[in-house]
Short mmCIF file of C-alpha atoms and ligand atoms in Angstrom, two decimals:
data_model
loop_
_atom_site.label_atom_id
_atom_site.label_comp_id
_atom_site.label_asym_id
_atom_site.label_seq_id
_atom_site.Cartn_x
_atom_site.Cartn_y
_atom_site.Cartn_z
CA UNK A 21 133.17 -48.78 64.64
CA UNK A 22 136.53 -50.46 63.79
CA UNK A 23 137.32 -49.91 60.33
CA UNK A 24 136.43 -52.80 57.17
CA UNK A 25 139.86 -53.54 55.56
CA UNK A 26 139.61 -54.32 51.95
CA UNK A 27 142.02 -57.00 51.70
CA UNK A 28 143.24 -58.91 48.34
CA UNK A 29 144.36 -62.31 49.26
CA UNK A 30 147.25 -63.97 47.15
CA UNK A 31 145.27 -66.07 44.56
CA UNK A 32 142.90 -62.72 43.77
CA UNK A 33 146.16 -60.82 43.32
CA UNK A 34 146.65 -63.35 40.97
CA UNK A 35 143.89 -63.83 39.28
CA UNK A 36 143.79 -59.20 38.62
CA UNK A 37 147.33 -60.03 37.42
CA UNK A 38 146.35 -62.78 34.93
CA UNK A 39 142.83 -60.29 33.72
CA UNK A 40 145.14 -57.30 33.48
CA UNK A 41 148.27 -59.32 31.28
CA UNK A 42 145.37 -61.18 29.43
CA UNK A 43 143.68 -57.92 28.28
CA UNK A 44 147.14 -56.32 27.30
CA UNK A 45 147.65 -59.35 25.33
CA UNK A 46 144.53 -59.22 23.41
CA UNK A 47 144.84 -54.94 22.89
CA UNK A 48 148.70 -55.62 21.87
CA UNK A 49 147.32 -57.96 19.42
CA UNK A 50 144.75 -56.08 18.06
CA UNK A 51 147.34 -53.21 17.25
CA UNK A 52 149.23 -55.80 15.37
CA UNK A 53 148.49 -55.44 11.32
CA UNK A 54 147.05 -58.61 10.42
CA UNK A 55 148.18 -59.33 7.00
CA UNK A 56 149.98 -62.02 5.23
CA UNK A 57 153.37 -61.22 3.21
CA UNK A 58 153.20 -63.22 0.27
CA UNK A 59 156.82 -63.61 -1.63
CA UNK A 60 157.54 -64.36 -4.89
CA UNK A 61 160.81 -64.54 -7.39
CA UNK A 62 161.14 -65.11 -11.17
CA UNK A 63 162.94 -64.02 -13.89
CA UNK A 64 161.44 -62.51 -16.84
CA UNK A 65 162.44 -59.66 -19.02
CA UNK A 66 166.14 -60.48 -18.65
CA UNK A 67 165.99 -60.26 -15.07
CA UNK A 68 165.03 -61.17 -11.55
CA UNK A 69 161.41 -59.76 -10.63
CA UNK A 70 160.63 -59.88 -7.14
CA UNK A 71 157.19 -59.61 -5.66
CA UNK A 72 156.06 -58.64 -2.08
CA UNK A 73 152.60 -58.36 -1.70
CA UNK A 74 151.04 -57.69 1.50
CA UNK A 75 147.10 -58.44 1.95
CA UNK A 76 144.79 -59.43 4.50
CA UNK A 77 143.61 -62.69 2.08
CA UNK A 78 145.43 -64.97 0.66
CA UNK A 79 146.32 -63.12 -3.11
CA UNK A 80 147.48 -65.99 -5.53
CA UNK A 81 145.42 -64.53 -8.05
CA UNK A 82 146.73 -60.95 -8.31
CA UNK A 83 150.32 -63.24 -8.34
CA UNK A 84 149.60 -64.75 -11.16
CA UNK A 85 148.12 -61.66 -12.82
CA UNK A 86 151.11 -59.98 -12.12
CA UNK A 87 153.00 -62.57 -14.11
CA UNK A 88 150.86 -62.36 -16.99
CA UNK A 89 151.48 -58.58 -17.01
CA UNK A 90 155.44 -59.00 -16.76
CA UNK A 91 154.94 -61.80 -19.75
CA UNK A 92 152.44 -59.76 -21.93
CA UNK A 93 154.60 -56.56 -22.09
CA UNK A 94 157.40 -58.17 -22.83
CA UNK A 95 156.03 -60.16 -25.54
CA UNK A 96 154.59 -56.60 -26.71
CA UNK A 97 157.40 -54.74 -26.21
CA UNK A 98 160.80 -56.99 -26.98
CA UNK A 99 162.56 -56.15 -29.89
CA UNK A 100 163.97 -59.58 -29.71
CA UNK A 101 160.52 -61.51 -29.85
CA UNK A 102 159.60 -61.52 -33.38
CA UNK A 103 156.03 -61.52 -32.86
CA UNK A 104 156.15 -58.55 -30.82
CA UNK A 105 154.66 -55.20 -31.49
CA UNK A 106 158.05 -53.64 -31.66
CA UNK A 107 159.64 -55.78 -34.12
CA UNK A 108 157.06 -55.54 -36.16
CA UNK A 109 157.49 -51.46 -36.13
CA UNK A 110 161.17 -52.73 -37.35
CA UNK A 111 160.43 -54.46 -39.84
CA UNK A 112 157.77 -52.65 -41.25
CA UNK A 113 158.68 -49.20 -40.28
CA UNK A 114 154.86 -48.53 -39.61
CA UNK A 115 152.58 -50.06 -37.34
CA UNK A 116 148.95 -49.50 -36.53
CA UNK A 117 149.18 -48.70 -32.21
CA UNK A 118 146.57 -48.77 -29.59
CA UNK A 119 146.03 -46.50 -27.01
CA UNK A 120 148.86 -48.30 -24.67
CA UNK A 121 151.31 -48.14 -26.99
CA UNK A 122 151.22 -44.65 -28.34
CA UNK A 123 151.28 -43.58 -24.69
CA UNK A 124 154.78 -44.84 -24.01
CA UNK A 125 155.94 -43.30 -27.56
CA UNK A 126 154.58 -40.24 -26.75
CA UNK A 127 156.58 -40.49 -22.90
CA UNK A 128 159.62 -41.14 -25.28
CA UNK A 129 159.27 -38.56 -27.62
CA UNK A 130 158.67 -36.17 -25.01
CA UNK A 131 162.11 -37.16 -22.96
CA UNK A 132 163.89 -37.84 -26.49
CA UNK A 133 163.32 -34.07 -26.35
CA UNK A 134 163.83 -32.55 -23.10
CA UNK A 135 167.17 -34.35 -22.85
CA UNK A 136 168.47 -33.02 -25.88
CA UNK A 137 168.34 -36.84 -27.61
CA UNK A 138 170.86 -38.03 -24.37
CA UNK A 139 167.65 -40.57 -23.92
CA UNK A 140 166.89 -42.27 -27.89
CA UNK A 141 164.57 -45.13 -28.11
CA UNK A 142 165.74 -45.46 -31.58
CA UNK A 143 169.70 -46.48 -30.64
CA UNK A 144 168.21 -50.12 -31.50
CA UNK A 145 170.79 -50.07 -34.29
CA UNK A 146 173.52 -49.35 -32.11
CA UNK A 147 172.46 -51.53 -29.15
CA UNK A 148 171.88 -55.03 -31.45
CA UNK A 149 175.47 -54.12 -33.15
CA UNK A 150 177.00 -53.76 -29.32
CA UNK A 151 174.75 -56.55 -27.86
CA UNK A 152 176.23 -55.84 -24.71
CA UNK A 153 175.16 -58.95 -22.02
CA UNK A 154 174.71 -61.25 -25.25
CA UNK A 155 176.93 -64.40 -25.71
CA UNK A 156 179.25 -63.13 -28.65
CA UNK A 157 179.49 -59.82 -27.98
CA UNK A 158 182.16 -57.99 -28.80
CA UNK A 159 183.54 -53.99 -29.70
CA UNK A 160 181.69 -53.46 -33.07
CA UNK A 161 184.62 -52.48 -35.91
CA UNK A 162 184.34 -48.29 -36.73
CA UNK A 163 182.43 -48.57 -40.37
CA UNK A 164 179.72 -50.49 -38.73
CA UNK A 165 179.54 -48.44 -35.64
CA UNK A 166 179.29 -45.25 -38.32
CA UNK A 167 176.58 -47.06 -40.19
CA UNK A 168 174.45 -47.80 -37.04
CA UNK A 169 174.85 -44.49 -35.53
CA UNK A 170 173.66 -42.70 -38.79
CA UNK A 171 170.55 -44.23 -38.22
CA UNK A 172 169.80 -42.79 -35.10
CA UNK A 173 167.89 -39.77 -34.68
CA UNK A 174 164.48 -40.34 -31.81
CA UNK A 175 163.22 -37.09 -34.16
CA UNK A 176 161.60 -39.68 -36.83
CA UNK A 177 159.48 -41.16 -34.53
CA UNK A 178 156.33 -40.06 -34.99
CA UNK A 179 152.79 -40.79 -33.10
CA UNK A 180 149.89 -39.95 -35.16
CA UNK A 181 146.30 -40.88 -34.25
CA UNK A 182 146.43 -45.08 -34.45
CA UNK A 183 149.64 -45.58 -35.70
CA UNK A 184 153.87 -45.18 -35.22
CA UNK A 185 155.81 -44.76 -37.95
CA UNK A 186 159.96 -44.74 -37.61
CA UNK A 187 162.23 -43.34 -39.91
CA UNK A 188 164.04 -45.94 -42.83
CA UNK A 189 166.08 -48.51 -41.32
CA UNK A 190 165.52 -47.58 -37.97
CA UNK A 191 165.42 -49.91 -35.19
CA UNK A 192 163.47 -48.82 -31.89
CA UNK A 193 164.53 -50.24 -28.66
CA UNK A 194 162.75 -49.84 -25.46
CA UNK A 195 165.04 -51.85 -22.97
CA UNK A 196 166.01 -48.54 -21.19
CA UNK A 197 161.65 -48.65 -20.03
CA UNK A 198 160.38 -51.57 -20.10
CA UNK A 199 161.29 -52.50 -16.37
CA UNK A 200 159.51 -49.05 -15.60
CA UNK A 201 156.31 -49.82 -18.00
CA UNK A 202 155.78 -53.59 -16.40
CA UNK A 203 155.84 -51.25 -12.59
CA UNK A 204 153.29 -48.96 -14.08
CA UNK A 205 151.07 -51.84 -15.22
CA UNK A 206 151.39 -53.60 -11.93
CA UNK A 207 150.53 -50.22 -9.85
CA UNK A 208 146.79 -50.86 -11.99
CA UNK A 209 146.57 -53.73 -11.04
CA UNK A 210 147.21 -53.38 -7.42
CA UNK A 211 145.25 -50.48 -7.24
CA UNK A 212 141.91 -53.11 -7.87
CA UNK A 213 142.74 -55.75 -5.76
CA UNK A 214 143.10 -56.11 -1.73
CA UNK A 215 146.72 -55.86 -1.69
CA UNK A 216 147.23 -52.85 0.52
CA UNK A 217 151.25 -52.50 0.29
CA UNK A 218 153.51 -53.87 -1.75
CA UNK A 219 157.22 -53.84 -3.22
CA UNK A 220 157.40 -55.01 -7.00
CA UNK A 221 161.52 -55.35 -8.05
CA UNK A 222 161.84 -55.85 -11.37
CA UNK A 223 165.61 -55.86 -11.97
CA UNK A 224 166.67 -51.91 -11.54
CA UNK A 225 163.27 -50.90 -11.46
CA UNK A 226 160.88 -50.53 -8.34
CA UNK A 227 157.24 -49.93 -7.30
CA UNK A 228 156.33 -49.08 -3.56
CA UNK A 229 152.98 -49.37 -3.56
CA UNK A 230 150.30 -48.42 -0.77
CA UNK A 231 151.50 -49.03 2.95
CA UNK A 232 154.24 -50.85 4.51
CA UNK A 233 152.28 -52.62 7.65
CA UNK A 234 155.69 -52.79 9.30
CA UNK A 235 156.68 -48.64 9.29
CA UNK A 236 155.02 -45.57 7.70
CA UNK A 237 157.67 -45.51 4.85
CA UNK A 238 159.42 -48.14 2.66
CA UNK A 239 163.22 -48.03 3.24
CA UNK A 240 164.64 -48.63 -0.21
CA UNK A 241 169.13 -49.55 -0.85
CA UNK A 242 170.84 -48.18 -3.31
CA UNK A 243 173.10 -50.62 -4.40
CA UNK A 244 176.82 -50.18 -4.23
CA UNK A 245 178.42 -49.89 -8.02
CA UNK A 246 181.38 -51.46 -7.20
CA UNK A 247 179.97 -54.14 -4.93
CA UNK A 248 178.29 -57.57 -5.26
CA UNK A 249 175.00 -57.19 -6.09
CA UNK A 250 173.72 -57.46 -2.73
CA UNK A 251 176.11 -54.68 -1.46
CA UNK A 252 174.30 -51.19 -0.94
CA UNK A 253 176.41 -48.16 -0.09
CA UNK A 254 173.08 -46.08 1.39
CA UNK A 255 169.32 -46.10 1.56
CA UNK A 256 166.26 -43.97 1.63
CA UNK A 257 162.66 -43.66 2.67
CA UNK A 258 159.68 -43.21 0.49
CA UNK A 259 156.07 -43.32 1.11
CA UNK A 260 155.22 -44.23 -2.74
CA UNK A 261 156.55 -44.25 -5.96
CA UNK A 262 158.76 -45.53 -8.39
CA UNK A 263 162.36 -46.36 -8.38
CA UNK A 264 164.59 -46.91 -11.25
CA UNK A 265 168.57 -47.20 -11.31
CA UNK A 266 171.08 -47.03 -14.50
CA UNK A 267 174.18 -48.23 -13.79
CA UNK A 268 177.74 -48.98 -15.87
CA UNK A 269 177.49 -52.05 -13.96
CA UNK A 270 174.64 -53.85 -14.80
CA UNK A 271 175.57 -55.33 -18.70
CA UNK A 272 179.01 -55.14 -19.57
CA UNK A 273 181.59 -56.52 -22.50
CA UNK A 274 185.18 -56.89 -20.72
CA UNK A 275 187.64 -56.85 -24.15
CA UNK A 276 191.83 -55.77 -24.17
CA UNK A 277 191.53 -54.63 -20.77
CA UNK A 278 188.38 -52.15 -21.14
CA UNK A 279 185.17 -52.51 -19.67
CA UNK A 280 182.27 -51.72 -21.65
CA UNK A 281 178.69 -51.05 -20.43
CA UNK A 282 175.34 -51.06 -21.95
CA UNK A 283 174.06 -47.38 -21.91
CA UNK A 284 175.16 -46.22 -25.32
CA UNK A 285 175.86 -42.15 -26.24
CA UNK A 286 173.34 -41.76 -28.93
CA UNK A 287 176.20 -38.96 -30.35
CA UNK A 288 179.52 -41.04 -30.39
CA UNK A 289 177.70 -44.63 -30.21
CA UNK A 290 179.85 -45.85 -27.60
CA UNK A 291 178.93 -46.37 -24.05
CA UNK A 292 178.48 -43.21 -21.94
CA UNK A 293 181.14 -41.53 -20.13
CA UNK A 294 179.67 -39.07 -18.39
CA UNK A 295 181.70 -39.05 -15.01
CA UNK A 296 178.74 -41.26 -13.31
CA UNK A 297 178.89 -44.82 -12.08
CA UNK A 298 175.37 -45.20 -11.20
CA UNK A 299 172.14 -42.91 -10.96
CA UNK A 300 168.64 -43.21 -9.05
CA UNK A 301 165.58 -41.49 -10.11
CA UNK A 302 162.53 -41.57 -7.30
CA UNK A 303 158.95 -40.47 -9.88
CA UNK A 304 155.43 -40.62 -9.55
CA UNK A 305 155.80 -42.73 -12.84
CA UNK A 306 157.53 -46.02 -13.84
CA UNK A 307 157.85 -45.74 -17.49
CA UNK A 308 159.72 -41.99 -16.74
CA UNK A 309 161.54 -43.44 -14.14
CA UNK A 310 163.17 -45.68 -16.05
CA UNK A 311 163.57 -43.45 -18.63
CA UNK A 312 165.16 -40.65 -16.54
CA UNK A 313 167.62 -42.80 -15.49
CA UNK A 314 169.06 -43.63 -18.09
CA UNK A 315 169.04 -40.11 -19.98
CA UNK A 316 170.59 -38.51 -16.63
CA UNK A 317 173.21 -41.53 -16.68
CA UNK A 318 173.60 -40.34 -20.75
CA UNK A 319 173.43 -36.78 -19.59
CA UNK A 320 175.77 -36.99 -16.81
CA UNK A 321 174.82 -35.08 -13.01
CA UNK A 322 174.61 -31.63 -13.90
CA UNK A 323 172.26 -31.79 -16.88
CA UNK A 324 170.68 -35.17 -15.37
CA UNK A 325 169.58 -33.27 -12.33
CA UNK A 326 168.01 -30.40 -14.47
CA UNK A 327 166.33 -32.85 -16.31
CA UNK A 328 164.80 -34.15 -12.92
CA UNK A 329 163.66 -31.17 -12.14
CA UNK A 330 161.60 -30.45 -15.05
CA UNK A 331 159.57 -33.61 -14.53
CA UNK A 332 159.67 -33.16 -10.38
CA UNK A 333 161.90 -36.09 -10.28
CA UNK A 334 164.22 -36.88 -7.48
CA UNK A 335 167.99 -38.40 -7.85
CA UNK A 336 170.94 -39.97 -6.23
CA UNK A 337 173.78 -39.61 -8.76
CA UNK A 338 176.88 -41.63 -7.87
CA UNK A 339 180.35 -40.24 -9.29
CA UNK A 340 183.44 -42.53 -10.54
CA UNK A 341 185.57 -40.77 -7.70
CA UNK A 342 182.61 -42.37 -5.32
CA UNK A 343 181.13 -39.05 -4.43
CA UNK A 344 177.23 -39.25 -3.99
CA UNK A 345 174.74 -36.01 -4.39
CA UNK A 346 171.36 -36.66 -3.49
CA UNK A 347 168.67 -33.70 -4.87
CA UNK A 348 166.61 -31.90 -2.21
CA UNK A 349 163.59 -33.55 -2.19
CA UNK A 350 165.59 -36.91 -1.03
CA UNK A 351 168.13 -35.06 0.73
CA UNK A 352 166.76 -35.87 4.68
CA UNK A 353 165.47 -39.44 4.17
CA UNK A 354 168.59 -40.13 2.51
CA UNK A 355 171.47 -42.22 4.92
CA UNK A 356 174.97 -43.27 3.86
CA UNK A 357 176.54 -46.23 5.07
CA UNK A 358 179.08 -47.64 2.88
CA UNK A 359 182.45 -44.89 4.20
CA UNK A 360 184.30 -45.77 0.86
CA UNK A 361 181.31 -43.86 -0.42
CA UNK A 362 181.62 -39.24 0.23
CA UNK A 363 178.23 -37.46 0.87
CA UNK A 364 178.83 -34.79 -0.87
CA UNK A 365 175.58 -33.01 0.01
CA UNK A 366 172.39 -31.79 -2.57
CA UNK A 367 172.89 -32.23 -6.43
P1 LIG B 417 168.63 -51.50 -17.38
O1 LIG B 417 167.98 -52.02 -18.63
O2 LIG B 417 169.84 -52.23 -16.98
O3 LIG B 417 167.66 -51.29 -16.27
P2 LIG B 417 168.51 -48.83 -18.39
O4 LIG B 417 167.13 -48.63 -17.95
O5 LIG B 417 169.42 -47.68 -18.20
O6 LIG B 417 169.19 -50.06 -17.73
O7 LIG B 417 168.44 -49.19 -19.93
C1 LIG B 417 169.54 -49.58 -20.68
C2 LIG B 417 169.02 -50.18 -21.96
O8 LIG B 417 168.39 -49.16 -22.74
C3 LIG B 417 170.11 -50.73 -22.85
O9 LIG B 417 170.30 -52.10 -22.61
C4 LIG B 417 169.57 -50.47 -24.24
O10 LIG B 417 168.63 -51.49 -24.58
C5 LIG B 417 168.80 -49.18 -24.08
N1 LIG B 417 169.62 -47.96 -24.28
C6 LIG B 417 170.98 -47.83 -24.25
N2 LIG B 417 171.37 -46.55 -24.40
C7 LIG B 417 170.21 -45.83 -24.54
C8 LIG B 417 169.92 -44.46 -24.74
N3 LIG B 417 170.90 -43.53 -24.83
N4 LIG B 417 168.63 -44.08 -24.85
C9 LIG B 417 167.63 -44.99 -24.78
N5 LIG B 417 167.82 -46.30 -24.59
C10 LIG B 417 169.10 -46.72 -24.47
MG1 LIG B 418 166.13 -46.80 -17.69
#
């Protein structure tokens, strides 16, 4: 019996071809994360804050909320708004606190402390007598600096059951956390909502929240010190967290040829010299974050990295000779690219 040949003509051929690339198409798709990335800049708190939400709805609401969180801290939390909270505690010396506020007193106590005072929420005197980034600003004359600096001491700040109480003539100042804070706030918020990934910049301060449909990690720069401000000299990878940067960059007075920046020495009441040009603390926190920063920028990279380590805090600490140490825990994920920049290897 001769022998059936199974035969495919052309258009069959065709038409297999056609079912096969159609089905890819439609599994390729269905791999694809469907989400929308919705993008939005503003400026509040002195600053640019960036939003990048990514969601499977449309999420104009938690927008909007966001907003009203960057807007209602602030207007809690600015010693320059004279209806906030914290000009009030100025004024009065004594406020009555809820449960919010005596949380991020008690955050600054505590680092007020394990720094050895490097981080002081109550340099207010010194900062409003610099006003570093403020039209009119200029190097305050020796008396008043002496004045301003005798009234700093974070030790008088006390948190006792519903109320803070500062020491006479004190003036608290929480601009070195209240980029961190606002990330904290927003992390709550996220957490309740659909959004399941999402980058939050608020000026030096960042939240990487939930996943990144695009690659199992964020990538996050760290921005180059001596660049424009869109310059990075390396970057990193990080599942989750929060990202805050101190830098001698970021406020400065320019006056006979010096270059003054706004992260005051609460123990000589100028601007800190402490060999660094810029440090980056990665926490599970924003409000210590922000606040590690700018005590291990105070505290300079030795001490600053101990610091870290006592609150399980990561860092990239970035020398004036343009040598960078990134701790341990970073150390891997971390990638150079800017070759004016040395790697210098773990902090
Ligand atoms: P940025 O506000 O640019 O993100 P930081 O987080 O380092 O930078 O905070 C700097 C601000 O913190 C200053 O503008 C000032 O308001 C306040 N500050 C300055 N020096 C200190 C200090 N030693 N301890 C606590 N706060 C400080
Ligand atoms: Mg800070």
């Amino acid at each position: 019996m001769a022998e059936k040949k199974h035969r495919i003509n052309a258009p069959t051929l065709l038409v297999i071809i056609a079912v096969i690339a159609l089905t890819a198409a439609v599994a390729f798709d269905a791999m694809k994360p469907r989400y929308s990335l919705r993008e939005k800049s503003t400026v509040a708190m002195g600053t640019v804050v960036t939003q990048k939400l990514y969601s499977k709805g449309d999420c104009n609401d938690t927008v909007k909320i966001i907003e009203d969180i960057i807007r209602d801290t602030e207007d809690s939390i600015s010693r320059r708004i004279s209806s906030s909270d914290i000009a009030a505690l100025n004024e009065k010396g004594e406020i009555s606190a809820d449960e919010k506020l005596r949380d991020i007193f008690d955050k600054c106590n505590k680092v007020y402390a394990d720094s050895d005072g490097a981080f002081d929420i109550t340099v207010g005197a010194l900062s409003a007598l610099w006003n570093i980034g403020e039209e009119g600003a200029a190097v305050p004359p020796d008396g008043e600096l002496k004045t301003a600096l005798s009234l700093v001491d974070g030790g008088k700040v006390s948190v006792t059951d519903d109320r803070i109480q500062i020491g006479e003539g004190q003036l608290v100042d929480l601009g070195a956390v209240g980029k961190g804070l606002v990330c904290d706030y927003i992390k709550e918020e996220l957490e309740g909502s659909d959004v399941y990934g999402a980058v939050i910049l608020v000026g030096g301060s960042v939240l990487l929240y939930g996943q990144n449909p695009d690659a199992d990690s964020w990538r996050v720069a760290v921005r180059n010190p001596r660049g424009e401000s869109n310059e990075t000299l390396g970057s990193f990878t990080l599942k989750e967290g929060f990202v805050s940067t101190s830098g001698d960059y970021e406020r400065i007075l320019e006056e006979n040829g010096r270059t003054y920046h706004h992260i005051l020495d609460s123990k000589t009441g100028y601007p800190a010299e402490s060999g660094l040009m810029s440090v980056t603390v990665v926490c599970d926190n924003g409000l210590l974050s922000d606040a590690l920063s700018t005590a291990a920028f105070v505290l300079g990279r030795e001490k600053g990295s101990e610091l870290l380590a006592e609150y399980g805090a990561e860092g990239i600490f970035v020398d004036k000779d343009k040598s960078v140490y990134v701790t341990e825990g970073l150390g891997d994920s971390f990638t150079l690219t800017d070759s004016s920049y040395t790697l210098r290897g773990k902090s």
